[in-house]
CSV table of C-alpha atoms in Angstrom, one decimal:
chain,number,residue,atom,x,y,z
A,1,UNK,CA,0.0,-0.1,0.0
A,2,UNK,CA,1.3,3.7,-0.9
A,3,UNK,CA,0.0,6.6,0.9
A,4,UNK,CA,-0.3,10.3,0.0
A,5,UNK,CA,-0.7,12.6,3.1
A,6,UNK,CA,-2.9,15.8,2.2
A,7,UNK,CA,-2.1,18.4,4.6
A,8,UNK,CA,1.4,18.4,5.8
A,9,UNK,CA,0.8,19.8,9.4
A,10,UNK,CA,1.1,18.9,12.6
A,11,UNK,CA,-1.4,15.7,11.9
A,12,UNK,CA,0.6,15.2,8.6
A,13,UNK,CA,3.6,14.7,10.1
A,14,UNK,CA,2.7,12.5,12.9
A,15,UNK,CA,0.8,10.4,10.4
A,16,UNK,CA,4.1,10.3,8.6
A,17,UNK,CA,5.9,8.8,11.5
A,18,UNK,CA,3.1,6.0,11.9
A,19,UNK,CA,3.4,4.9,8.4
A,20,UNK,CA,7.2,4.9,8.9
A,21,UNK,CA,7.0,2.6,11.8
A,22,UNK,CA,4.2,0.3,10.1
A,23,UNK,CA,6.7,0.1,7.1
A,24,UNK,CA,3.9,1.6,4.8
A,25,UNK,CA,5.3,3.6,1.7
A,26,UNK,CA,4.8,7.3,1.6
A,27,UNK,CA,4.3,8.5,-1.8
A,28,UNK,CA,4.1,12.3,-1.0
A,29,UNK,CA,2.8,14.6,1.5
A,30,UNK,CA,1.7,18.0,0.1
A,31,UNK,CA,-0.3,21.1,1.1
A,32,UNK,CA,-1.8,20.8,-2.7
A,33,UNK,CA,-3.0,17.2,-3.2
A,34,UNK,CA,-4.6,18.1,-7.0
A,35,UNK,CA,-0.8,18.5,-7.9
A,36,UNK,CA,-0.1,14.9,-7.5
A,37,UNK,CA,0.4,13.2,-10.6
A,38,UNK,CA,-2.7,11.1,-11.8
A,39,UNK,CA,-0.7,7.9,-12.3
A,40,UNK,CA,0.5,8.0,-9.0
A,41,UNK,CA,-2.6,9.0,-7.3
A,42,UNK,CA,-4.1,6.0,-8.7
A,43,UNK,CA,-1.8,3.7,-7.0
A,44,UNK,CA,-2.5,5.5,-3.4
A,45,UNK,CA,-4.6,6.1,-0.3
A,46,UNK,CA,-5.1,9.8,0.4
A,47,UNK,CA,-5.1,10.3,3.9
A,48,UNK,CA,-6.6,14.0,4.4
A,49,UNK,CA,-6.1,16.1,7.3
A,50,UNK,CA,-6.2,19.6,5.8
A,51,UNK,CA,-8.8,22.3,6.5
A,52,UNK,CA,-12.7,22.5,5.6
A,53,UNK,CA,-11.9,25.1,2.6
A,54,UNK,CA,-9.2,22.8,1.2
A,55,UNK,CA,-11.3,19.8,1.3
A,56,UNK,CA,-14.3,21.6,0.1
A,57,UNK,CA,-11.9,22.5,-2.7
A,58,UNK,CA,-10.3,19.1,-3.2
A,59,UNK,CA,-12.7,16.3,-2.2
A,60,UNK,CA,-14.0,15.7,-6.2
A,61,UNK,CA,-10.4,15.7,-7.4
A,62,UNK,CA,-9.6,13.0,-4.6
A,63,UNK,CA,-12.6,10.9,-5.1
A,64,UNK,CA,-11.8,10.9,-9.1
A,65,UNK,CA,-8.0,9.9,-8.8
A,66,UNK,CA,-7.1,8.2,-5.9
A,67,UNK,CA,-7.5,4.7,-5.1
A,68,UNK,CA,-9.0,5.1,-2.0
A,69,UNK,CA,-9.4,8.2,0.9
A,70,UNK,CA,-9.3,8.7,4.2
A,71,UNK,CA,-10.9,11.6,5.9
A,72,UNK,CA,-10.0,13.2,9.1
A,73,UNK,CA,-10.7,17.0,8.3
A,74,UNK,CA,-14.0,18.2,9.8
A,75,UNK,CA,-16.2,21.3,9.1
A,76,UNK,CA,-17.9,20.1,5.9
A,77,UNK,CA,-21.0,18.5,7.6
A,78,UNK,CA,-23.3,20.9,5.3
A,79,UNK,CA,-22.0,19.2,1.8
A,80,UNK,CA,-22.2,15.9,3.1
A,81,UNK,CA,-24.4,14.6,0.6
A,82,UNK,CA,-22.4,15.8,-2.2
A,83,UNK,CA,-18.9,14.3,-0.7
A,84,UNK,CA,-20.4,10.7,-0.3
A,85,UNK,CA,-22.1,11.4,-3.8
A,86,UNK,CA,-18.9,12.0,-5.5
A,87,UNK,CA,-17.0,9.2,-4.0
A,88,UNK,CA,-20.2,6.6,-5.1
A,89,UNK,CA,-20.1,8.2,-8.6
A,90,UNK,CA,-16.2,7.7,-8.8
A,91,UNK,CA,-16.2,4.4,-7.1
A,92,UNK,CA,-13.7,5.3,-4.7
A,93,UNK,CA,-13.9,3.9,-1.5
A,94,UNK,CA,-13.9,6.6,1.6
A,95,UNK,CA,-13.5,6.2,5.3
A,96,UNK,CA,-14.3,9.1,7.3
A,97,UNK,CA,-14.6,10.2,10.9
A,98,UNK,CA,-14.7,13.3,13.0
A,99,UNK,CA,-12.1,11.4,15.2
A,100,UNK,CA,-9.9,8.4,14.4
A,101,UNK,CA,-8.8,7.8,18.0
A,102,UNK,CA,-10.0,4.2,19.0
A,103,UNK,CA,-10.9,5.7,22.2
A,104,UNK,CA,-13.5,8.0,20.8
A,105,UNK,CA,-15.0,5.6,18.4
A,106,UNK,CA,-15.6,3.4,21.5
A,107,UNK,CA,-17.2,6.4,23.4
A,108,UNK,CA,-19.1,7.1,20.4
A,109,UNK,CA,-20.7,3.3,20.7
A,110,UNK,CA,-20.9,3.9,24.5
A,111,UNK,CA,-23.0,7.0,24.1
A,112,UNK,CA,-25.2,5.2,21.3
A,113,UNK,CA,-26.0,2.4,24.0
A,114,UNK,CA,-26.6,4.7,27.1
A,115,UNK,CA,-28.9,7.1,25.2
A,116,UNK,CA,-31.2,4.0,24.1
A,117,UNK,CA,-31.4,3.1,27.6
A,118,UNK,CA,-31.9,7.0,29.0
A,119,UNK,CA,-34.7,7.5,26.1
A,120,UNK,CA,-38.0,8.7,27.8
A,121,UNK,CA,-36.6,9.0,31.4
A,122,UNK,CA,-36.4,12.7,31.5
A,123,UNK,CA,-32.6,13.2,31.0
A,124,UNK,CA,-30.8,16.2,29.6
A,125,UNK,CA,-27.6,15.7,27.9
A,126,UNK,CA,-24.8,18.5,27.5
A,127,UNK,CA,-21.4,18.4,25.8
A,128,UNK,CA,-18.5,20.1,26.8
A,129,UNK,CA,-15.3,20.2,24.4
A,130,UNK,CA,-12.0,21.6,24.9
A,131,UNK,CA,-9.4,22.2,22.6
A,132,UNK,CA,-6.2,24.2,21.5
A,133,UNK,CA,-6.2,27.8,20.5
A,134,UNK,CA,-5.1,26.6,16.8
A,135,UNK,CA,-8.2,24.7,16.3
A,136,UNK,CA,-10.1,25.9,13.5
A,137,UNK,CA,-13.8,24.8,13.8
A,138,UNK,CA,-16.1,25.1,16.9
A,139,UNK,CA,-17.7,23.1,17.9
A,140,UNK,CA,-15.6,20.3,17.2
A,141,UNK,CA,-16.3,17.9,14.7
A,142,UNK,CA,-16.1,15.1,17.4
A,143,UNK,CA,-18.8,17.0,19.7
A,144,UNK,CA,-21.6,17.4,16.7
A,145,UNK,CA,-21.0,13.6,16.1
A,146,UNK,CA,-21.6,12.9,19.7
A,147,UNK,CA,-24.6,15.4,19.5
A,148,UNK,CA,-25.8,13.8,16.3
A,149,UNK,CA,-25.6,10.4,18.1
A,150,UNK,CA,-27.5,11.7,21.1
A,151,UNK,CA,-30.2,13.1,19.3
A,152,UNK,CA,-30.8,9.9,16.9
A,153,UNK,CA,-30.9,7.6,20.3
A,154,UNK,CA,-32.3,9.6,23.0
A,155,UNK,CA,-34.6,12.0,21.1
A,156,UNK,CA,-32.9,15.2,22.6
A,157,UNK,CA,-30.5,17.3,20.9
A,158,UNK,CA,-27.6,18.3,23.6
A,159,UNK,CA,-26.2,21.8,23.8
A,160,UNK,CA,-22.4,22.3,23.0
A,161,UNK,CA,-20.1,24.6,25.2
A,162,UNK,CA,-16.7,24.7,23.4
A,163,UNK,CA,-13.6,26.1,25.1
A,164,UNK,CA,-10.5,26.9,22.9
A,165,UNK,CA,-7.3,27.4,25.4
A,166,UNK,CA,-3.6,26.9,25.3
A,167,UNK,CA,-2.5,23.6,23.8
A,168,UNK,CA,-4.9,20.9,25.1
A,169,UNK,CA,-5.3,18.2,22.6
A,170,UNK,CA,-8.9,17.7,22.9
A,171,UNK,CA,-11.2,16.5,25.7
A,172,UNK,CA,-14.9,15.7,25.5
A,173,UNK,CA,-17.4,15.4,28.4
A,174,UNK,CA,-21.0,14.0,28.2
A,175,UNK,CA,-23.3,14.7,30.9
A,176,UNK,CA,-26.7,13.1,31.2
A,177,UNK,CA,-28.8,14.9,34.0
A,178,UNK,CA,-31.9,14.0,35.6
A,179,UNK,CA,-34.0,15.2,38.7
A,180,UNK,CA,-32.2,12.4,40.6
A,181,UNK,CA,-28.7,11.6,39.1
A,182,UNK,CA,-26.3,12.5,36.6
A,183,UNK,CA,-24.2,10.4,34.3
A,184,UNK,CA,-20.7,11.4,32.8
A,185,UNK,CA,-18.7,10.1,30.2
A,186,UNK,CA,-15.5,11.6,29.3
A,187,UNK,CA,-12.7,11.1,26.8
A,188,UNK,CA,-9.3,12.9,27.0
A,189,UNK,CA,-6.8,12.8,24.3
A,190,UNK,CA,-3.2,12.9,25.9
A,191,UNK,CA,-1.5,13.6,22.5
A,192,UNK,CA,-2.4,13.4,18.6
A,193,UNK,CA,-0.7,10.2,18.3
A,194,UNK,CA,-3.9,8.4,18.6
A,195,UNK,CA,-5.4,10.2,15.8
A,196,UNK,CA,-2.5,9.3,13.6
A,197,UNK,CA,-2.5,5.7,14.5
A,198,UNK,CA,-6.1,5.3,14.1
A,199,UNK,CA,-6.0,7.1,10.3
A,200,UNK,CA,-3.3,5.0,9.3
A,201,UNK,CA,-5.4,1.5,10.6
A,202,UNK,CA,-8.2,3.0,8.5
A,203,UNK,CA,-6.2,3.4,5.2
A,204,UNK,CA,-5.2,-0.3,5.6
A,205,UNK,CA,-9.0,-1.1,5.9
A,206,UNK,CA,-9.3,0.5,2.4
A,207,UNK,CA,-8.2,-2.7,0.6
A,208,UNK,CA,-10.8,-4.8,-1.0
A,209,UNK,CA,-13.6,-1.9,0.4
A,210,UNK,CA,-16.2,-0.3,-1.8
A,211,UNK,CA,-18.3,2.3,-0.9
A,212,UNK,CA,-18.3,5.1,2.0
A,213,UNK,CA,-17.9,4.4,5.3
A,214,UNK,CA,-17.3,5.5,8.9
A,215,UNK,CA,-14.7,4.8,10.8
A,216,UNK,CA,-16.8,3.7,14.1
A,217,UNK,CA,-18.8,1.4,11.3
A,218,UNK,CA,-16.2,-0.6,10.4
A,219,UNK,CA,-13.9,-1.3,13.4
A,220,UNK,CA,-16.8,-1.1,16.4
A,221,UNK,CA,-20.1,-2.3,14.8
A,222,UNK,CA,-19.4,-6.3,15.2
A,223,UNK,CA,-18.4,-5.6,18.7
A,224,UNK,CA,-21.4,-4.0,19.7
A,225,UNK,CA,-24.2,-4.8,17.8
A,226,UNK,CA,-25.4,-8.0,20.0
A,227,UNK,CA,-25.4,-6.0,23.0
């Protein structure tokens, strides 16, 4: 497998390190993915960690030219249908997630189950997310995904409080409060390493894959579907 990293910032460099550790070939790392030669792109999985603006400009090119794509960029929820449609039309497999941390995806699954159990019992959910001051989107894509899962399973849309301070990697706290008690689920990332490792795991999962999938769907559904 060959990989092209789209977006060579902090995450891109960390992904490069994980690829090196795993013995996976890095064909290129670039801030301009559309400049990759087409014959090279057809042999590669594109791992995209850019900006919302860059992904909006590049997703059609990625879908039409790469062997597969892993998308960790957030902030494009409003064009979700168009993005998914572009990858299906091109026949290019895509795995996307608001957060590629294994731990966060486990938290997603736990929130689904908790919300199912609490539905109809008067619990009010709230999400608080804290990130570093460099993070461009607010609320975070992870918080938005948590809110979507809770709304779908609990029937109540949670409010989200976003805090930007220092260099904090990322903390998400979800509270379900009733008149008699409170349940709290939290995830704290110690570094971006977990995001990079998850993205590389996702790239390996594109082999033989078709269609568009979330990371949670591929790695967690089989573990939780019978609970």
